[in-house]
Coordinates of C-alpha atoms in Angstrom, one line a residue:
Chain A
M1 CA 9.1 36.5 -29.6
S2 CA 8.2 37.5 -26.0
A3 CA 4.4 37.6 -25.2
P4 CA 3.4 41.1 -24.6
R5 CA 3.7 41.8 -20.7
S6 CA 0.4 43.0 -20.3
S7 CA -1.5 40.1 -21.9
P8 CA -4.2 39.3 -19.3
T9 CA -4.5 35.7 -18.4
P10 CA -7.4 34.5 -16.4
A11 CA -6.1 33.6 -12.7
P12 CA -7.2 30.0 -12.0
S13 CA -9.8 30.2 -9.1
S14 CA -8.9 26.6 -7.9
Y15 CA -6.1 24.5 -6.6
K16 CA -7.1 21.7 -9.0
D17 CA -6.5 23.8 -12.2
V18 CA -3.4 26.2 -10.8
P19 CA -0.2 25.5 -12.7
T20 CA 2.7 24.0 -10.8
R21 CA 5.8 26.5 -11.0
S22 CA 9.2 26.0 -10.5
V23 CA 12.0 28.3 -8.9
S24 CA 15.8 27.6 -8.9
V25 CA 17.0 27.7 -5.2
D26 CA 20.7 27.5 -5.0
G27 CA 20.7 25.6 -8.3
V28 CA 18.1 23.2 -7.5
D29 CA 14.5 23.3 -8.9
F30 CA 11.9 23.7 -6.2
V31 CA 8.2 23.0 -7.6
Y32 CA 5.4 25.1 -6.1
R33 CA 1.8 26.3 -6.6
Q34 CA 0.2 29.8 -5.7
L35 CA -3.1 30.8 -5.3
G36 CA -5.2 33.8 -4.2
P37 CA -5.0 37.4 -4.3
E38 CA -1.4 38.8 -4.9
G39 CA -1.7 42.2 -3.0
D40 CA 0.1 43.4 -0.3
G41 CA -1.0 40.6 2.4
V42 CA 1.5 38.5 3.8
P43 CA 1.6 35.3 1.9
L44 CA 0.9 31.9 3.7
I45 CA 3.5 29.3 2.9
L46 CA 2.2 25.6 3.5
L47 CA 4.5 23.1 4.9
H48 CA 3.4 19.3 4.0
H49 CA 3.1 16.2 6.0
L50 CA 5.4 12.7 5.7
T51 CA 5.2 11.5 1.9
A52 CA 3.1 14.3 0.8
V53 CA 3.3 16.2 -2.6
L54 CA 1.6 19.3 -4.0
D55 CA -1.4 17.0 -4.8
N56 CA -1.7 15.8 -1.1
W57 CA -3.3 19.2 0.2
D58 CA -7.1 19.2 0.4
P59 CA -8.2 21.3 -2.3
R60 CA -11.1 22.6 0.1
V61 CA -8.5 23.9 2.5
I62 CA -6.3 25.5 -0.2
D63 CA -9.4 27.1 -2.0
G64 CA -10.8 28.2 1.2
L65 CA -7.6 30.0 2.4
A66 CA -6.7 31.4 -1.2
A67 CA -10.3 33.0 -1.4
R68 CA -8.6 35.8 1.0
R69 CA -4.7 34.8 1.4
R70 CA -2.2 34.6 -1.2
V71 CA -1.5 30.9 -0.3
I72 CA 1.8 28.9 -1.5
T73 CA 2.4 25.2 -1.5
F74 CA 5.6 23.6 -2.4
D75 CA 7.7 20.4 -2.5
N76 CA 10.9 20.7 -0.3
R77 CA 14.1 19.6 -1.4
G78 CA 14.1 15.9 -2.9
V79 CA 10.3 15.8 -2.4
G80 CA 8.0 15.3 -5.6
A81 CA 9.2 17.0 -8.6
S82 CA 11.6 19.1 -6.6
G83 CA 15.2 18.5 -7.4
G84 CA 17.9 17.6 -4.7
S85 CA 18.2 15.0 -2.0
T86 CA 15.9 15.2 1.1
P87 CA 17.6 15.8 4.2
D88 CA 17.1 13.4 7.3
T89 CA 16.8 16.2 9.7
I90 CA 13.8 18.7 10.6
E91 CA 16.5 21.4 11.0
A92 CA 17.7 21.0 7.5
M93 CA 14.3 20.9 6.2
A94 CA 13.6 24.2 7.7
R95 CA 16.9 25.7 6.3
D96 CA 15.6 24.5 2.8
A97 CA 12.1 26.0 3.1
V98 CA 13.7 29.4 4.3
L99 CA 15.8 29.2 1.2
F100 CA 12.8 28.5 -0.9
I101 CA 10.9 31.5 0.7
R102 CA 13.7 34.2 0.4
T103 CA 14.3 32.9 -3.3
L104 CA 10.8 33.8 -3.8
G105 CA 11.8 37.3 -2.6
F106 CA 9.4 37.2 0.7
E107 CA 10.8 38.9 3.8
H108 CA 7.5 38.4 5.8
V109 CA 5.6 35.3 5.5
D110 CA 3.0 33.4 7.5
L111 CA 3.5 29.4 8.0
L112 CA 0.8 26.7 8.0
G113 CA 2.3 23.3 8.9
L114 CA 0.6 19.9 9.1
S115 CA 2.2 17.1 11.0
M116 CA 6.1 17.0 9.7
G117 CA 5.3 20.4 8.2
G118 CA 4.4 21.7 11.8
F119 CA 7.9 20.6 13.1
I120 CA 9.3 22.3 10.3
A121 CA 7.3 25.5 11.0
Q122 CA 8.4 25.5 14.5
V123 CA 12.1 25.5 13.7
I124 CA 11.6 28.3 11.3
A125 CA 9.5 30.5 13.6
A126 CA 12.2 30.2 16.3
E127 CA 15.3 30.6 14.1
E128 CA 13.9 33.3 11.7
P129 CA 11.7 35.6 14.0
Q130 CA 12.0 38.3 11.4
L131 CA 10.6 36.4 8.6
V132 CA 7.8 34.6 10.3
R133 CA 4.7 36.8 11.2
K134 CA 2.1 33.9 12.3
V135 CA 2.1 30.3 12.4
I136 CA -0.7 27.6 12.2
L137 CA 0.3 24.2 13.3
A138 CA -1.9 21.3 12.6
G139 CA -1.8 17.7 13.8
T140 CA 1.7 18.2 15.0
G141 CA 3.7 18.3 18.1
P142 CA 6.9 19.7 19.7
A143 CA 10.4 18.1 19.6
G144 CA 10.5 15.3 21.9
G145 CA 6.5 14.9 22.1
P146 CA 4.9 11.7 23.1
G147 CA 4.6 9.1 20.6
I148 CA 6.3 10.9 17.5
D149 CA 9.2 8.2 17.6
K150 CA 6.5 5.6 17.0
V151 CA 5.4 7.3 13.6
T152 CA 7.5 4.9 11.5
A153 CA 6.4 1.8 12.8
L154 CA 2.7 3.1 12.7
T155 CA 3.1 4.3 9.3
L156 CA 4.4 1.0 7.9
R157 CA 1.8 -1.0 9.7
D158 CA -0.9 0.9 8.2
V159 CA 0.6 0.8 4.8
L160 CA 0.8 -3.0 5.0
K161 CA -2.7 -3.1 6.2
G162 CA -3.8 -1.0 3.4
F163 CA -2.2 -3.2 1.0
L164 CA -3.8 -6.4 2.5
T165 CA -7.4 -4.7 2.7
R166 CA -7.2 -2.9 -0.6
K167 CA -7.6 0.4 1.0
D168 CA -6.0 3.5 1.1
P169 CA -3.6 3.8 4.3
K170 CA -4.5 7.4 4.7
Q171 CA -7.9 6.2 5.8
F172 CA -6.6 4.7 8.9
L173 CA -3.8 7.4 9.4
F174 CA -5.8 10.4 9.0
F175 CA -9.1 9.5 10.1
T176 CA -11.2 7.8 12.9
D177 CA -12.3 4.3 12.4
T178 CA -16.0 5.1 13.0
E179 CA -18.8 5.1 10.4
H180 CA -18.6 8.8 10.2
G181 CA -14.8 8.8 10.2
R182 CA -14.5 6.2 7.4
R183 CA -17.3 8.3 5.3
E184 CA -15.0 11.3 5.7
A185 CA -12.1 9.5 4.7
R186 CA -13.7 8.6 1.5
A187 CA -14.8 12.1 0.8
F188 CA -11.3 13.3 1.4
L189 CA -9.6 10.8 -0.7
E190 CA -11.9 11.6 -3.6
R191 CA -11.3 15.2 -3.1
L192 CA -7.5 14.4 -3.4
K193 CA -8.3 13.1 -7.1
E194 CA -10.0 16.2 -8.2
R195 CA -7.0 17.5 -10.0
T196 CA -6.6 15.1 -13.2
D197 CA -3.9 17.0 -15.2
R198 CA -0.3 17.9 -14.5
R199 CA -0.3 16.1 -11.2
D200 CA 2.8 16.2 -9.0
K201 CA 5.5 13.3 -9.1
A202 CA 5.4 10.9 -6.1
I203 CA 7.8 11.1 -3.7
S204 CA 10.7 8.5 -3.9
L205 CA 11.2 5.7 -1.3
T206 CA 14.8 7.3 -0.7
S207 CA 13.3 10.6 0.4
F208 CA 10.3 8.9 2.3
R209 CA 13.0 7.0 4.4
A210 CA 15.0 10.4 5.0
Q211 CA 11.8 11.9 6.0
L212 CA 11.0 9.0 8.5
K213 CA 14.7 9.3 9.9
A214 CA 14.2 13.0 10.5
I215 CA 10.7 12.4 12.3
H216 CA 12.0 9.8 14.5
R217 CA 14.8 12.2 15.3
W218 CA 12.4 14.7 16.2
G219 CA 10.6 12.4 18.4
L220 CA 13.6 11.5 20.4
Q221 CA 14.9 15.0 20.8
P222 CA 14.6 16.3 24.7
P223 CA 11.7 18.5 25.1
A224 CA 12.0 21.7 22.9
D225 CA 12.0 25.5 24.4
L226 CA 9.0 26.6 22.9
S227 CA 9.7 29.8 24.8
R228 CA 11.8 30.6 21.6
I229 CA 8.6 31.0 19.4
R230 CA 7.3 34.5 19.9
Q231 CA 4.8 34.4 17.1
P232 CA 1.1 34.2 17.5
V233 CA 0.5 30.5 16.9
L234 CA -3.1 28.7 16.0
V235 CA -3.0 25.0 17.2
A236 CA -5.4 22.5 15.7
N237 CA -6.0 18.9 15.4
G238 CA -8.5 16.2 15.6
E239 CA -9.1 14.6 19.1
S240 CA -8.2 11.2 18.0
D241 CA -4.8 11.6 16.4
R242 CA -2.9 8.3 16.1
M243 CA -0.1 9.5 14.4
V244 CA 1.0 12.5 16.4
P245 CA -1.2 11.9 19.5
S246 CA -3.5 14.7 20.3
E247 CA -2.0 15.5 23.7
N248 CA 0.8 17.0 21.9
T249 CA -1.6 19.5 20.3
L250 CA -2.7 20.5 24.0
N251 CA 0.9 20.7 25.2
L252 CA 1.9 23.0 22.3
A253 CA -1.0 25.4 22.9
A254 CA -0.2 25.3 26.6
R255 CA 3.7 25.9 26.2
L256 CA 3.7 28.4 23.4
P257 CA 4.2 32.0 24.9
R258 CA 1.3 33.0 22.3
G259 CA -0.5 29.8 21.6
E260 CA -4.3 29.7 20.8
L261 CA -6.0 26.3 20.7
V262 CA -8.8 25.4 18.1
P263 CA -11.1 23.0 20.5
L264 CA -10.0 19.5 19.1
Y265 CA -12.3 18.5 16.2
P266 CA -14.7 15.6 17.4
D267 CA -14.5 12.3 15.9
A268 CA -11.5 13.2 13.9
G269 CA -7.7 12.4 13.6
H270 CA -4.6 13.5 12.1
G271 CA -6.6 14.7 9.1
G272 CA -8.8 16.9 11.3
I273 CA -8.2 20.2 9.3
F274 CA -9.4 18.4 6.3
Q275 CA -12.2 16.8 7.5
F276 CA -13.5 20.0 9.3
H277 CA -12.2 22.1 6.2
D278 CA -14.8 24.8 6.4
E279 CA -14.4 25.3 10.0
F280 CA -10.7 25.3 9.9
V281 CA -10.6 27.8 6.9
A282 CA -12.8 30.0 8.7
R283 CA -10.8 30.0 12.0
A284 CA -7.6 30.3 10.2
L285 CA -8.4 33.5 8.1
A286 CA -9.9 34.9 11.4
F287 CA -6.5 34.2 13.1
L288 CA -4.5 35.6 10.1
E289 CA -6.5 38.6 9.9
A290 CA -6.8 39.6 13.7
R291 CA -5.2 42.7 14.9
P292 CA -2.6 43.4 16.2
D293 CA -0.6 41.1 13.7
T294 CA 2.5 40.8 15.3
Chain B
M1 CA -36.7 -29.1 7.5
S2 CA -33.8 -30.3 5.3
A3 CA -34.0 -29.6 1.6
P4 CA -34.5 -32.7 -0.6
R5 CA -31.3 -34.1 -1.6
S6 CA -32.0 -34.5 -5.1
S7 CA -33.3 -31.0 -5.7
P8 CA -30.9 -29.8 -8.8
T9 CA -29.1 -26.5 -8.3
P10 CA -27.4 -25.3 -11.5
A11 CA -23.6 -25.5 -11.1
P12 CA -21.9 -22.1 -11.4
S13 CA -19.9 -21.9 -14.4
S14 CA -17.4 -19.3 -13.3
Y15 CA -15.1 -18.4 -10.4
K16 CA -16.7 -15.1 -10.0
D17 CA -19.9 -16.6 -8.9
V18 CA -19.0 -20.0 -7.3
P19 CA -20.1 -19.9 -3.6
T20 CA -17.8 -20.2 -0.7
R21 CA -18.0 -23.3 1.4
S22 CA -16.7 -24.2 4.7
V23 CA -15.5 -27.2 6.2
S24 CA -14.4 -28.0 9.8
V25 CA -11.0 -29.3 10.0
D26 CA -10.2 -30.6 13.5
G27 CA -12.6 -27.9 14.8
V28 CA -11.2 -25.0 12.8
D29 CA -13.6 -23.9 9.7
F30 CA -11.5 -23.6 6.5
V31 CA -13.2 -21.7 3.5
Y32 CA -12.8 -23.2 0.0
R33 CA -14.4 -23.0 -3.4
Q34 CA -15.0 -25.6 -5.8
L35 CA -15.7 -25.6 -9.5
G36 CA -15.6 -28.1 -12.4
P37 CA -17.1 -31.5 -13.3
E38 CA -17.3 -33.6 -10.1
G39 CA -16.8 -36.9 -11.8
D40 CA -14.2 -39.7 -11.0
G41 CA -11.1 -37.4 -12.0
V42 CA -8.4 -36.5 -9.5
P43 CA -9.5 -33.1 -8.0
L44 CA -6.8 -30.3 -8.6
I45 CA -6.2 -28.7 -5.3
L46 CA -4.6 -25.1 -5.4
L47 CA -2.1 -23.5 -3.0
H48 CA -1.9 -20.0 -3.1
H49 CA 0.8 -17.2 -2.6
L50 CA 2.1 -14.6 0.2
T51 CA -1.1 -12.6 1.2
A52 CA -3.5 -14.2 -1.1
V53 CA -6.9 -15.2 -0.3
L54 CA -9.6 -16.9 -2.5
D55 CA -10.0 -13.7 -4.4
N56 CA -6.6 -13.5 -5.7
W57 CA -6.7 -16.3 -7.9
D58 CA -6.9 -15.1 -11.5
P59 CA -10.4 -16.1 -12.6
R60 CA -9.2 -17.0 -16.2
V61 CA -6.8 -19.8 -14.8
I62 CA -9.6 -21.1 -12.5
D63 CA -12.3 -21.2 -15.2
G64 CA -9.8 -22.6 -17.7
L65 CA -8.8 -25.5 -15.4
A66 CA -12.3 -26.1 -14.3
A67 CA -13.8 -26.5 -17.8
R68 CA -12.2 -30.0 -17.8
R69 CA -10.8 -30.6 -13.9
R70 CA -12.5 -30.4 -10.7
V71 CA -10.7 -27.5 -9.0
I72 CA -10.6 -26.6 -5.4
T73 CA -9.1 -23.5 -3.9
F74 CA -9.0 -22.9 -0.3
D75 CA -7.6 -20.4 2.5
N76 CA -5.3 -22.3 4.4
R77 CA -5.3 -21.9 8.5
G78 CA -5.5 -18.5 9.7
V79 CA -5.8 -16.9 6.1
G80 CA -8.7 -14.8 4.9
A81 CA -11.9 -16.1 6.3
S82 CA -10.4 -19.6 7.5
G83 CA -10.2 -19.9 11.3
G84 CA -7.2 -20.5 13.5
S85 CA -3.7 -19.1 13.6
T86 CA -1.5 -19.2 10.6
P87 CA 2.0 -21.2 11.6
D88 CA 5.2 -20.0 10.6
T89 CA 6.7 -22.8 8.9
I90 CA 6.2 -24.2 5.3
E91 CA 6.1 -27.7 6.8
A92 CA 3.0 -26.9 9.3
M93 CA 1.3 -25.0 6.4
A94 CA 1.8 -28.4 4.5
R95 CA 0.2 -30.4 7.4
D96 CA -2.6 -28.1 7.4
A97 CA -3.4 -28.5 3.8
V98 CA -2.9 -32.4 4.1
L99 CA -5.8 -32.2 6.8
F100 CA -7.8 -30.0 4.7
I101 CA -7.8 -32.3 1.7
R102 CA -8.3 -35.5 3.9
T103 CA -11.2 -33.7 5.3
L104 CA -13.0 -33.1 2.1
G105 CA -12.6 -37.1 1.5
F106 CA -10.1 -37.0 -1.2
E107 CA -7.3 -39.8 -1.3
H108 CA -5.8 -38.9 -4.2
V109 CA -5.3 -35.3 -5.6
D110 CA -3.3 -33.3 -7.9
L111 CA -1.6 -30.0 -6.7
L112 CA -1.1 -26.7 -8.1
G113 CA 1.1 -24.4 -5.8
L114 CA 2.0 -20.8 -6.9
S115 CA 5.2 -19.2 -5.0
M116 CA 4.4 -19.9 -1.3
G117 CA 1.9 -22.4 -2.4
G118 CA 4.6 -24.2 -4.4
F119 CA 6.9 -24.5 -1.3
I120 CA 4.1 -26.1 0.4
A121 CA 3.2 -28.5 -2.6
Q122 CA 6.7 -29.7 -2.5
V123 CA 6.6 -30.7 0.9
I124 CA 3.2 -32.3 0.5
A125 CA 4.4 -34.4 -2.5
A126 CA 7.7 -35.5 -0.7
E127 CA 5.5 -36.2 2.6
E128 CA 2.4 -37.8 1.3
P129 CA 3.4 -39.7 -1.8
Q130 CA 0.3 -41.6 -1.7
L131 CA -2.0 -38.7 -1.6
V132 CA -0.5 -36.7 -4.6
R133 CA -0.4 -37.8 -8.2
K134 CA 0.9 -35.0 -9.9
V135 CA 2.0 -31.4 -9.2
I136 CA 2.3 -28.1 -11.0
L137 CA 4.6 -25.7 -9.6
A138 CA 4.5 -22.0 -10.5
G139 CA 6.8 -19.0 -9.7
T140 CA 8.3 -21.1 -7.1
G141 CA 11.7 -22.7 -5.9
P142 CA 13.3 -25.3 -3.6
A143 CA 14.2 -24.8 0.0
G144 CA 17.4 -22.8 0.1
G145 CA 16.8 -21.6 -3.4
P146 CA 18.7 -18.3 -4.5
G147 CA 17.0 -14.9 -3.4
I148 CA 14.0 -16.4 -1.7
D149 CA 15.3 -14.9 1.7
K150 CA 15.0 -11.7 0.1
V151 CA 11.1 -11.8 -0.2
T152 CA 10.3 -9.8 2.8
A153 CA 12.5 -7.1 2.0
L154 CA 11.3 -7.0 -1.6
T155 CA 7.6 -7.2 -0.5
L156 CA 7.8 -4.4 2.1
R157 CA 9.6 -2.1 -0.3
D158 CA 7.3 -2.7 -3.1
V159 CA 4.3 -2.3 -1.0
L160 CA 5.7 1.1 0.2
K161 CA 6.5 2.1 -3.4
G162 CA 2.7 1.2 -4.2
F163 CA 1.4 3.4 -1.5
L164 CA 3.7 6.4 -2.6
T165 CA 2.7 6.0 -6.1
R166 CA -0.8 5.0 -5.5
K167 CA -0.5 1.9 -7.4
D168 CA -1.0 -2.0 -6.6
P169 CA 2.1 -3.3 -5.6
K170 CA 1.4 -6.7 -7.4
Q171 CA 2.1 -4.5 -10.6
F172 CA 5.6 -4.5 -9.4
L173 CA 5.9 -7.8 -7.6
F174 CA 4.1 -9.8 -10.5
F175 CA 4.9 -8.5 -13.6
T176 CA 7.6 -6.7 -15.7
D177 CA 8.1 -3.1 -15.7
T178 CA 7.8 -2.7 -19.4
E179 CA 5.0 -1.1 -21.4
H180 CA 3.5 -4.6 -22.2
G181 CA 3.8 -5.9 -18.6
R182 CA 2.3 -3.0 -17.2
R183 CA -0.8 -3.3 -19.5
E184 CA -1.1 -7.0 -18.5
A185 CA -1.0 -6.0 -14.7
R186 CA -3.7 -3.5 -15.2
A187 CA -5.7 -6.3 -17.1
F188 CA -5.1 -8.8 -14.2
L189 CA -5.9 -6.3 -11.5
E190 CA -9.2 -5.8 -13.4
R191 CA -9.7 -9.4 -13.5
L192 CA -9.2 -9.7 -9.9
K193 CA -12.3 -7.3 -9.3
E194 CA -14.7 -9.3 -11.3
R195 CA -16.4 -11.1 -8.3
T196 CA -18.0 -8.2 -6.6
D197 CA -20.5 -10.3 -4.4
R198 CA -19.2 -12.5 -1.4
R199 CA -15.6 -11.7 -1.6
D200 CA -13.2 -13.3 0.8
K201 CA -11.9 -11.5 3.9
A202 CA -8.4 -9.8 3.6
I203 CA -5.5 -11.6 5.5
S204 CA -4.7 -10.2 8.8
L205 CA -1.2 -8.5 9.3
T206 CA -0.5 -11.2 12.1
S207 CA -1.0 -14.0 9.4
F208 CA 1.0 -12.0 6.9
R209 CA 3.8 -11.8 9.3
A210 CA 3.8 -15.5 10.0
Q211 CA 3.7 -16.4 6.2
L212 CA 6.8 -13.9 5.8
K213 CA 8.5 -15.6 8.7
A214 CA 8.1 -19.2 6.7
I215 CA 9.2 -17.9 3.7
H216 CA 12.2 -16.6 5.0
R217 CA 12.9 -19.9 6.7
W218 CA 12.3 -21.8 3.6
G219 CA 14.8 -19.5 1.9
L220 CA 17.4 -20.0 4.6
Q221 CA 17.0 -23.9 4.7
P222 CA 19.7 -26.0 3.3
P223 CA 19.2 -27.2 -0.4
A224 CA 16.3 -29.6 -0.4
D225 CA 16.7 -33.4 -1.4
L226 CA 14.2 -33.0 -4.5
S227 CA 15.0 -36.7 -5.3
R228 CA 12.3 -37.4 -2.7
I229 CA 9.5 -36.0 -5.0
R230 CA 8.6 -38.8 -7.3
Q231 CA 5.6 -37.5 -8.8
P232 CA 5.5 -35.7 -12.4
V233 CA 6.0 -32.3 -11.8
L234 CA 5.3 -29.5 -14.4
V235 CA 7.2 -26.2 -13.7
A236 CA 6.4 -22.9 -15.0
N237 CA 7.2 -19.1 -14.5
G238 CA 7.9 -15.8 -16.2
E239 CA 11.4 -15.3 -17.2
S240 CA 11.9 -12.3 -15.1
D241 CA 10.5 -13.2 -11.6
R242 CA 11.8 -10.7 -9.0
M243 CA 10.3 -12.3 -6.0
V244 CA 11.5 -15.8 -6.4
P245 CA 14.3 -15.3 -9.0
S246 CA 13.5 -17.5 -12.2
E247 CA 16.4 -19.7 -12.0
N248 CA 14.9 -21.3 -9.2
T249 CA 12.4 -22.7 -11.8
L250 CA 15.0 -23.9 -13.7
N251 CA 16.7 -25.4 -10.8
L252 CA 13.4 -27.3 -9.9
A253 CA 13.2 -28.6 -13.5
A254 CA 16.7 -29.6 -13.5
R255 CA 16.7 -31.6 -10.0
L256 CA 13.3 -32.8 -9.9
P257 CA 13.5 -36.7 -11.2
R258 CA 10.3 -36.1 -13.3
G259 CA 10.5 -32.4 -13.7
E260 CA 9.0 -30.8 -16.9
L261 CA 9.8 -27.5 -17.7
V262 CA 7.4 -25.0 -19.6
P263 CA 9.6 -22.5 -21.5
L264 CA 9.6 -19.4 -19.4
Y265 CA 6.9 -16.9 -20.3
P266 CA 8.5 -14.0 -22.1
D267 CA 8.4 -10.5 -20.6
A268 CA 6.7 -11.9 -17.6
G269 CA 7.5 -12.1 -13.8
H270 CA 6.2 -13.8 -10.8
G271 CA 2.7 -13.8 -12.1
G272 CA 3.6 -15.5 -15.6
I273 CA 1.0 -18.1 -15.2
F274 CA -1.9 -15.2 -14.9
Q275 CA -0.3 -13.1 -17.6
F276 CA -0.1 -16.2 -19.9
H277 CA -3.4 -17.7 -18.7
D278 CA -4.5 -19.2 -22.0
E279 CA -1.1 -21.0 -22.6
F280 CA -0.6 -22.3 -19.1
V281 CA -4.3 -23.5 -18.8
A282 CA -3.7 -25.4 -22.1
R283 CA -0.2 -26.7 -20.8
A284 CA -1.4 -27.8 -17.5
L285 CA -4.4 -29.6 -18.7
A286 CA -2.3 -31.3 -21.0
F287 CA 0.1 -32.3 -18.3
L288 CA -2.9 -33.5 -16.0
E289 CA -4.5 -35.5 -18.6
A290 CA -1.3 -37.2 -20.1
R291 CA -1.2 -41.2 -19.7
P292 CA 0.5 -42.9 -17.8
D293 CA -0.8 -40.8 -15.2
T294 CA 1.5 -41.8 -12.1

């Protein structure tokens, strides 16, 4: 009763239509989505932010990257529709992500980590130098970076503010409070609604709390030894990031042995790579495709 | 340049269109809306719930009551577009409400208090027996009532859950989690959007925190002496109130000298009087119009 293997199915060309797949990682189902050419190129694994599930990636960023790279988004353990319990350290989240990557059969990947995903990407790059070829870090900072221990209080405050003002708190957390920033926020929030079918499950309160704890610990750690990260790293952010203050981005670029800084996006915050999706995609692709590639 | 006093302006017939007025209470502007016949009848002053501003009253309840009674909604000190700072005790909120009522020139009023507004109404009724004729208490409880000290934790939890699931937390806080309850929640939330022009200002985080503190204190007080409330009191609620557990409603009806219990609304929660707006309006009007009226 199996379908013929050769039956051609047209590949979905956009993130809003791509099916959600599932893979069993040591007995726990991890959900993921894959888009872009499945050639010999090194796949790009995306690591997401606090509370985010598959549907929180800006489809413009995914579609832009997937025009030339194989892109894989996933929910880490306990997040969204993935099974298991979310651990409360960044290091354990990194181990889970590595398990997922190896389960898919990859021995060489690029990483793009946003915010908390950027913390996780740094740990993977340092711990698994053979696995990771290049890294892109957005809206993130090193362990012990300034202001990262304030993420919990700021998030709770802005979620309450969003409730009281009937606005999506991501507007305050990801964008600047300027006329331009508010307009960009609205456009971004509309893009997140483009996928209407087979959307991901929301993160649970339990997993959210575990993530907050992990981020808090990361913020309180002694300054990380970034010289352990030997890969080329592209670092990007808005100039006015309130969540992971933008000075963390400059700090990463200055201390990473092979760091490369994208000039901070003007009138942009934590969601700078979403706000400047065209510019970011072009820069990220150029970085990933530059030679030498290791 | 003053307009002729006698110029007739057609009275707005619904809460969604009624203008917002302002009155200076000891130098601080309080905003309010007034609807219904301005005859000799005793006006009904409405006291609202945690976080609520003028636009949080269900227009069906206001329009229904205003068909036969003069109805006045207002923002207490520091709330919405009213000036000043929100105090952090129910007793101080009650004093502010009395100042507002007297500033409007009323010497005899009825009160309808929902949730925190019901706490305030109880204090006013006990402290100002000459001012208050009849009282309606909805979704509320006596000082020291069971579970009231949990309101802060429950509210924060459900606001976070609403953020994560992209739902209005009032769905969880005011309605039952049944198919029927969820449908009723959606209908209520749509009704709150009927007014599109000249909406009220949202409550500030500072005022919200003061209200949470006041509610917490109310919940931790020793059991109130309800025998001090000598007025007729109609008590209503849903049977499954998670915020101010429904047993508080039964407790009020049992302990108030002239308490009258509306059978708890089935498959309904804290927002029971909104969900059953037709039934509630009919019962409330009958109660307010019953003789003898003191």
